[in-house]
C-alpha cells in the first residue's frame, strides 16, 4: 500500500537502541521530524533517552534559561498516566500551591491535545479557589506533560538528530505572561514531564 503522508512506518522499519516506541508514538515522531525539516527513513537508529543518561539536578539549556533535570515521582507519573501516551497522547496540566505554613493545595487537572494545553483554565481555577488572595502562597508549581519521548535519531550515514522534549519557548511565554499578573516575590516553577521517567524544571520569582 502507498504510504499516507509517510506516517505508516512500523517498528520493524527502524533499528532500536534499547526501548522501542509504540506505533502511536512512531506516528508522533514522523510528524515532528517533518515539521522540524528532518526526514526520517527506514533503517534509522532510534535511541530513547533513559534517566541513567541524564545527570539529575544538572542544568541544561546552554545559553537559554536553565532547566534542571529531575526524576519523575508519584505526582509526575500520575499526570503521565492521564496523558494516554500510547493511545491518544495529550498534554495534562496541574497546578500546586505551596503555602508559607507548609500546606500544599493541588488544583484540578486540565486536559489538552497532543501539542498544547490551555493554561488559562488552570489560572482561572487558581483565582477562584483562592478568592484572588495569594498573600499566603510562597510557591506556585505548574506541572504539565509532554506526551512524547526525548530521543536521538541516527541516520544510516551517521547524522544525528535529537529531540530533548524540554520546556519549550511557548511554555516560557506562558510563564512570562503569568508572572506579570502575580504580586512581587512569588516563586514560580514550570515542569515539563516526559514519559522517559524524568522531567525538566525552571524556576522564577515575580517582580
PDB file of C-alpha atoms in Angstrom:
ATOM      1  CA  UNK A   1       0.000   0.000   0.000  1.00  0.00           C
ATOM      2  CA  UNK A   2       1.134   3.535  -0.714  1.00  0.00           C
ATOM      3  CA  UNK A   3       2.311   5.401   2.375  1.00  0.00           C
ATOM      4  CA  UNK A   4      -0.172   8.027   3.521  1.00  0.00           C
ATOM      5  CA  UNK A   5       1.853  11.163   4.273  1.00  0.00           C
ATOM      6  CA  UNK A   6       4.699   8.892   5.336  1.00  0.00           C
ATOM      7  CA  UNK A   7       3.048   8.212   8.670  1.00  0.00           C
ATOM      8  CA  UNK A   8       2.600   4.443   8.480  1.00  0.00           C
ATOM      9  CA  UNK A   9       6.057   3.288   9.482  1.00  0.00           C
ATOM     10  CA  UNK A  10       6.180   0.254  11.745  1.00  0.00           C
ATOM     11  CA  UNK A  11       8.661  -0.719  14.461  1.00  0.00           C
ATOM     12  CA  UNK A  12      10.498  -3.099  12.153  1.00  0.00           C
ATOM     13  CA  UNK A  13      11.477  -0.171   9.888  1.00  0.00           C
ATOM     14  CA  UNK A  14      13.968   1.093  12.472  1.00  0.00           C
ATOM     15  CA  UNK A  15      16.960  -0.066  14.495  1.00  0.00           C
ATOM     16  CA  UNK A  16      16.250   0.300  18.202  1.00  0.00           C
ATOM     17  CA  UNK A  17      18.903   1.000  20.826  1.00  0.00           C
ATOM     18  CA  UNK A  18      17.059  -0.076  23.949  1.00  0.00           C
ATOM     19  CA  UNK A  19      13.351   0.601  24.309  1.00  0.00           C
ATOM     20  CA  UNK A  20      11.003   0.742  21.315  1.00  0.00           C
ATOM     21  CA  UNK A  21       8.260   3.256  20.594  1.00  0.00           C
ATOM     22  CA  UNK A  22       4.622   2.267  20.173  1.00  0.00           C
ATOM     23  CA  UNK A  23       3.001   2.672  16.756  1.00  0.00           C
ATOM     24  CA  UNK A  24       1.208   5.772  18.067  1.00  0.00           C
ATOM     25  CA  UNK A  25       4.496   7.307  19.185  1.00  0.00           C
ATOM     26  CA  UNK A  26       6.157   6.448  15.858  1.00  0.00           C
ATOM     27  CA  UNK A  27       3.446   8.437  14.060  1.00  0.00           C
ATOM     28  CA  UNK A  28       4.030  11.260  16.531  1.00  0.00           C
ATOM     29  CA  UNK A  29       7.752  11.177  15.764  1.00  0.00           C
ATOM     30  CA  UNK A  30       7.239  11.198  11.984  1.00  0.00           C
ATOM     31  CA  UNK A  31       5.043  14.299  12.253  1.00  0.00           C
ATOM     32  CA  UNK A  32       7.596  16.006  14.477  1.00  0.00           C
ATOM     33  CA  UNK A  33      10.536  15.296  12.178  1.00  0.00           C
ATOM     34  CA  UNK A  34       8.632  16.602   9.159  1.00  0.00           C
ATOM     35  CA  UNK A  35       7.850  19.821  10.997  1.00  0.00           C
ATOM     36  CA  UNK A  36      11.498  20.096  12.046  1.00  0.00           C
ATOM     37  CA  UNK A  37      12.630  19.590   8.453  1.00  0.00           C
ATOM     38  CA  UNK A  38      14.372  16.292   9.183  1.00  0.00           C
ATOM     39  CA  UNK A  39      13.208  13.322   7.083  1.00  0.00           C
ATOM     40  CA  UNK A  40      13.041  10.007   8.922  1.00  0.00           C
ATOM     41  CA  UNK A  41      13.788   6.887   6.875  1.00  0.00           C
ATOM     42  CA  UNK A  42      13.801   3.116   7.137  1.00  0.00           C
ATOM     43  CA  UNK A  43      16.950   1.837   8.764  1.00  0.00           C
ATOM     44  CA  UNK A  44      17.415   4.864  11.012  1.00  0.00           C
ATOM     45  CA  UNK A  45      18.545   4.058  14.555  1.00  0.00           C
ATOM     46  CA  UNK A  46      16.376   5.407  17.373  1.00  0.00           C
ATOM     47  CA  UNK A  47      17.641   5.793  20.937  1.00  0.00           C
ATOM     48  CA  UNK A  48      15.073   6.665  23.598  1.00  0.00           C
ATOM     49  CA  UNK A  49      16.746   8.626  26.378  1.00  0.00           C
ATOM     50  CA  UNK A  50      16.863   6.884  29.742  1.00  0.00           C
ATOM     51  CA  UNK A  51      17.184   8.567  33.169  1.00  0.00           C
ATOM     52  CA  UNK A  52      20.624   6.947  33.529  1.00  0.00           C
ATOM     53  CA  UNK A  53      21.796   9.012  30.558  1.00  0.00           C
ATOM     54  CA  UNK A  54      20.926  12.246  32.369  1.00  0.00           C
ATOM     55  CA  UNK A  55      22.623  13.920  35.331  1.00  0.00           C
ATOM     56  CA  UNK A  56      19.823  14.540  37.817  1.00  0.00           C
ATOM     57  CA  UNK A  57      19.816  18.074  39.167  1.00  0.00           C
ATOM     58  CA  UNK A  58      22.073  19.315  36.381  1.00  0.00           C
ATOM     59  CA  UNK A  59      21.133  22.454  34.467  1.00  0.00           C
ATOM     60  CA  UNK A  60      20.735  22.030  30.709  1.00  0.00           C
ATOM     61  CA  UNK A  61      19.783  24.524  28.043  1.00  0.00           C
ATOM     62  CA  UNK A  62      23.085  26.181  27.182  1.00  0.00           C
ATOM     63  CA  UNK A  63      22.610  29.908  26.613  1.00  0.00           C
ATOM     64  CA  UNK A  64      18.890  29.643  27.221  1.00  0.00           C
ATOM     65  CA  UNK A  65      17.036  29.643  30.544  1.00  0.00           C
ATOM     66  CA  UNK A  66      18.486  26.875  32.770  1.00  0.00           C
ATOM     67  CA  UNK A  67      16.372  23.751  33.005  1.00  0.00           C
ATOM     68  CA  UNK A  68      17.123  21.271  35.769  1.00  0.00           C
ATOM     69  CA  UNK A  69      16.652  17.565  35.096  1.00  0.00           C
ATOM     70  CA  UNK A  70      14.896  15.563  37.828  1.00  0.00           C
ATOM     71  CA  UNK A  71      13.483  12.039  38.168  1.00  0.00           C
ATOM     72  CA  UNK A  72       9.719  11.561  37.935  1.00  0.00           C
ATOM     73  CA  UNK A  73       7.963  10.897  41.236  1.00  0.00           C
ATOM     74  CA  UNK A  74       4.434   9.732  42.023  1.00  0.00           C
ATOM     75  CA  UNK A  75       2.898  13.115  41.126  1.00  0.00           C
ATOM     76  CA  UNK A  76       4.574  13.238  37.719  1.00  0.00           C
ATOM     77  CA  UNK A  77       3.728   9.606  36.980  1.00  0.00           C
ATOM     78  CA  UNK A  78       0.068  10.258  37.758  1.00  0.00           C
ATOM     79  CA  UNK A  79      -0.078  13.073  35.199  1.00  0.00           C
ATOM     80  CA  UNK A  80       1.632  10.839  32.624  1.00  0.00           C
ATOM     81  CA  UNK A  81      -0.946   8.102  33.213  1.00  0.00           C
ATOM     82  CA  UNK A  82      -3.629  10.658  32.299  1.00  0.00           C
ATOM     83  CA  UNK A  83      -1.709  11.622  29.152  1.00  0.00           C
ATOM     84  CA  UNK A  84      -2.586   8.419  27.246  1.00  0.00           C
ATOM     85  CA  UNK A  85       0.941   8.232  25.857  1.00  0.00           C
ATOM     86  CA  UNK A  86       0.446   5.139  23.701  1.00  0.00           C
ATOM     87  CA  UNK A  87      -3.201   5.520  22.693  1.00  0.00           C
ATOM     88  CA  UNK A  88      -4.261   9.163  22.266  1.00  0.00           C
ATOM     89  CA  UNK A  89      -1.430  11.398  23.520  1.00  0.00           C
ATOM     90  CA  UNK A  90      -2.488  14.639  25.185  1.00  0.00           C
ATOM     91  CA  UNK A  91      -0.888  17.221  27.434  1.00  0.00           C
ATOM     92  CA  UNK A  92      -2.164  17.314  31.003  1.00  0.00           C
ATOM     93  CA  UNK A  93      -1.506  20.265  33.320  1.00  0.00           C
ATOM     94  CA  UNK A  94      -1.923  20.627  37.054  1.00  0.00           C
ATOM     95  CA  UNK A  95      -1.016  23.396  39.477  1.00  0.00           C
ATOM     96  CA  UNK A  96       0.128  23.124  43.079  1.00  0.00           C
ATOM     97  CA  UNK A  97       0.030  25.984  45.548  1.00  0.00           C
ATOM     98  CA  UNK A  98       2.680  25.820  48.277  1.00  0.00           C
ATOM     99  CA  UNK A  99       1.836  27.981  51.301  1.00  0.00           C
ATOM    100  CA  UNK A 100       4.237  29.604  53.753  1.00  0.00           C
ATOM    101  CA  UNK A 101       2.759  27.467  56.575  1.00  0.00           C
ATOM    102  CA  UNK A 102       3.671  24.227  54.770  1.00  0.00           C
ATOM    103  CA  UNK A 103       0.275  23.416  53.289  1.00  0.00           C
ATOM    104  CA  UNK A 104       0.108  22.270  49.666  1.00  0.00           C
ATOM    105  CA  UNK A 105      -3.061  22.692  47.632  1.00  0.00           C
ATOM    106  CA  UNK A 106      -3.394  20.703  44.407  1.00  0.00           C
ATOM    107  CA  UNK A 107      -5.808  22.160  41.861  1.00  0.00           C
ATOM    108  CA  UNK A 108      -7.838  20.465  39.133  1.00  0.00           C
ATOM    109  CA  UNK A 109      -6.186  18.779  36.156  1.00  0.00           C
ATOM    110  CA  UNK A 110      -6.546  20.498  32.779  1.00  0.00           C
ATOM    111  CA  UNK A 111      -6.555  18.329  29.640  1.00  0.00           C
ATOM    112  CA  UNK A 112      -5.237  19.440  26.253  1.00  0.00           C
ATOM    113  CA  UNK A 113      -4.284  17.808  22.973  1.00  0.00           C
ATOM    114  CA  UNK A 114      -1.041  16.308  21.676  1.00  0.00           C
ATOM    115  CA  UNK A 115       0.567  19.724  21.197  1.00  0.00           C
ATOM    116  CA  UNK A 116      -0.775  22.070  23.873  1.00  0.00           C
ATOM    117  CA  UNK A 117      -2.944  22.642  26.917  1.00  0.00           C
ATOM    118  CA  UNK A 118      -4.895  25.769  27.894  1.00  0.00           C
ATOM    119  CA  UNK A 119      -3.139  27.248  30.923  1.00  0.00           C
ATOM    120  CA  UNK A 120      -5.772  29.968  31.318  1.00  0.00           C
ATOM    121  CA  UNK A 121      -8.170  27.330  32.669  1.00  0.00           C
ATOM    122  CA  UNK A 122      -5.700  26.459  35.437  1.00  0.00           C
ATOM    123  CA  UNK A 123      -5.102  30.124  36.272  1.00  0.00           C
ATOM    124  CA  UNK A 124      -8.851  30.745  36.449  1.00  0.00           C
ATOM    125  CA  UNK A 125      -9.266  27.765  38.793  1.00  0.00           C
ATOM    126  CA  UNK A 126      -6.455  29.113  40.999  1.00  0.00           C
ATOM    127  CA  UNK A 127      -8.037  32.556  41.247  1.00  0.00           C
ATOM    128  CA  UNK A 128     -11.491  31.136  42.004  1.00  0.00           C
ATOM    129  CA  UNK A 129     -10.176  28.714  44.647  1.00  0.00           C
ATOM    130  CA  UNK A 130      -8.047  31.376  46.361  1.00  0.00           C
ATOM    131  CA  UNK A 131     -10.535  34.216  46.015  1.00  0.00           C
ATOM    132  CA  UNK A 132      -7.705  36.212  44.409  1.00  0.00           C
ATOM    133  CA  UNK A 133      -5.891  36.188  47.774  1.00  0.00           C
ATOM    134  CA  UNK A 134      -2.353  34.975  47.067  1.00  0.00           C
ATOM    135  CA  UNK A 135      -0.713  36.507  50.149  1.00  0.00           C
ATOM    136  CA  UNK A 136      -0.208  33.165  51.925  1.00  0.00           C
ATOM    137  CA  UNK A 137       1.275  31.434  48.887  1.00  0.00           C
ATOM    138  CA  UNK A 138       5.049  31.117  48.696  1.00  0.00           C
ATOM    139  CA  UNK A 139       5.466  28.963  45.589  1.00  0.00           C
ATOM    140  CA  UNK A 140       3.254  28.180  42.587  1.00  0.00           C
ATOM    141  CA  UNK A 141       4.122  24.985  40.732  1.00  0.00           C
ATOM    142  CA  UNK A 142       2.902  24.464  37.158  1.00  0.00           C
ATOM    143  CA  UNK A 143       3.407  20.876  36.015  1.00  0.00           C
ATOM    144  CA  UNK A 144       2.465  19.650  32.563  1.00  0.00           C
ATOM    145  CA  UNK A 145       3.272  16.638  30.426  1.00  0.00           C
ATOM    146  CA  UNK A 146       4.993  16.453  27.077  1.00  0.00           C
ATOM    147  CA  UNK A 147       3.342  13.266  25.723  1.00  0.00           C
ATOM    148  CA  UNK A 148       6.256  12.107  23.571  1.00  0.00           C
ATOM    149  CA  UNK A 149       9.745  10.768  24.216  1.00  0.00           C
ATOM    150  CA  UNK A 150      13.102  12.520  24.351  1.00  0.00           C
ATOM    151  CA  UNK A 151      15.258  10.641  21.860  1.00  0.00           C
ATOM    152  CA  UNK A 152      18.031  10.681  19.286  1.00  0.00           C
ATOM    153  CA  UNK A 153      17.754   9.522  15.677  1.00  0.00           C
ATOM    154  CA  UNK A 154      20.895   8.411  13.853  1.00  0.00           C
ATOM    155  CA  UNK A 155      20.636   8.056  10.081  1.00  0.00           C
ATOM    156  CA  UNK A 156      22.462   5.389   8.089  1.00  0.00           C
ATOM    157  CA  UNK A 157      25.115   7.934   7.124  1.00  0.00           C
ATOM    158  CA  UNK A 158      25.776   8.751  10.787  1.00  0.00           C
ATOM    159  CA  UNK A 159      23.948  12.073  11.079  1.00  0.00           C
ATOM    160  CA  UNK A 160      22.290  12.603  14.450  1.00  0.00           C
ATOM    161  CA  UNK A 161      19.094  14.472  15.280  1.00  0.00           C
ATOM    162  CA  UNK A 162      17.858  14.828  18.874  1.00  0.00           C
ATOM    163  CA  UNK A 163      14.523  15.804  20.385  1.00  0.00           C
ATOM    164  CA  UNK A 164      15.200  16.724  24.051  1.00  0.00           C
ATOM    165  CA  UNK A 165      11.479  17.360  24.675  1.00  0.00           C
ATOM    166  CA  UNK A 166      12.356  20.043  27.192  1.00  0.00           C
ATOM    167  CA  UNK A 167      10.467  23.148  28.329  1.00  0.00           C
ATOM    168  CA  UNK A 168       9.506  24.975  25.148  1.00  0.00           C
ATOM    169  CA  UNK A 169       9.620  28.644  24.217  1.00  0.00           C
ATOM    170  CA  UNK A 170       5.824  28.537  24.185  1.00  0.00           C
ATOM    171  CA  UNK A 171       5.891  27.315  27.786  1.00  0.00           C
ATOM    172  CA  UNK A 172       8.219  30.170  28.739  1.00  0.00           C
ATOM    173  CA  UNK A 173       5.978  32.720  27.030  1.00  0.00           C
ATOM    174  CA  UNK A 174       3.066  31.468  29.113  1.00  0.00           C
ATOM    175  CA  UNK A 175       5.182  31.725  32.272  1.00  0.00           C
ATOM    176  CA  UNK A 176       6.263  35.304  31.483  1.00  0.00           C
ATOM    177  CA  UNK A 177       2.645  36.320  30.917  1.00  0.00           C
ATOM    178  CA  UNK A 178       1.532  34.705  34.165  1.00  0.00           C
ATOM    179  CA  UNK A 179       4.402  36.234  36.158  1.00  0.00           C
ATOM    180  CA  UNK A 180       3.284  39.687  35.042  1.00  0.00           C
ATOM    181  CA  UNK A 181      -0.040  39.133  36.832  1.00  0.00           C
ATOM    182  CA  UNK A 182       1.432  37.908  40.130  1.00  0.00           C
ATOM    183  CA  UNK A 183       2.314  40.097  43.116  1.00  0.00           C
ATOM    184  CA  UNK A 184       6.077  40.579  43.674  1.00  0.00           C
ATOM    185  CA  UNK A 185       8.144  37.908  45.407  1.00  0.00           C
ATOM    186  CA  UNK A 186       6.212  34.799  44.378  1.00  0.00           C
ATOM    187  CA  UNK A 187       8.291  31.782  43.398  1.00  0.00           C
ATOM    188  CA  UNK A 188       7.029  30.092  40.231  1.00  0.00           C
ATOM    189  CA  UNK A 189       8.281  26.827  38.757  1.00  0.00           C
ATOM    190  CA  UNK A 190       7.389  25.223  35.433  1.00  0.00           C
ATOM    191  CA  UNK A 191       7.812  21.491  34.812  1.00  0.00           C
ATOM    192  CA  UNK A 192       7.795  19.627  31.505  1.00  0.00           C
ATOM    193  CA  UNK A 193       7.266  15.946  32.333  1.00  0.00           C
ATOM    194  CA  UNK A 194       8.376  13.307  29.825  1.00  0.00           C
ATOM    195  CA  UNK A 195       7.493   9.591  29.635  1.00  0.00           C
ATOM    196  CA  UNK A 196      11.263   8.895  29.768  1.00  0.00           C
ATOM    197  CA  UNK A 197      10.885   8.967  33.586  1.00  0.00           C
ATOM    198  CA  UNK A 198      12.408  12.404  34.052  1.00  0.00           C
ATOM    199  CA  UNK A 199      11.250  15.999  33.839  1.00  0.00           C
ATOM    200  CA  UNK A 200      12.726  19.442  33.224  1.00  0.00           C
ATOM    201  CA  UNK A 201      12.156  22.324  35.652  1.00  0.00           C
ATOM    202  CA  UNK A 202      12.847  26.072  35.587  1.00  0.00           C
ATOM    203  CA  UNK A 203      12.163  28.475  38.456  1.00  0.00           C
ATOM    204  CA  UNK A 204      11.416  32.201  38.526  1.00  0.00           C
ATOM    205  CA  UNK A 205      10.426  34.902  41.022  1.00  0.00           C
ATOM    206  CA  UNK A 206       7.794  37.506  40.191  1.00  0.00           C
ATOM    207  CA  UNK A 207       8.943  41.121  40.216  1.00  0.00           C
TER     208      UNK A 207
END
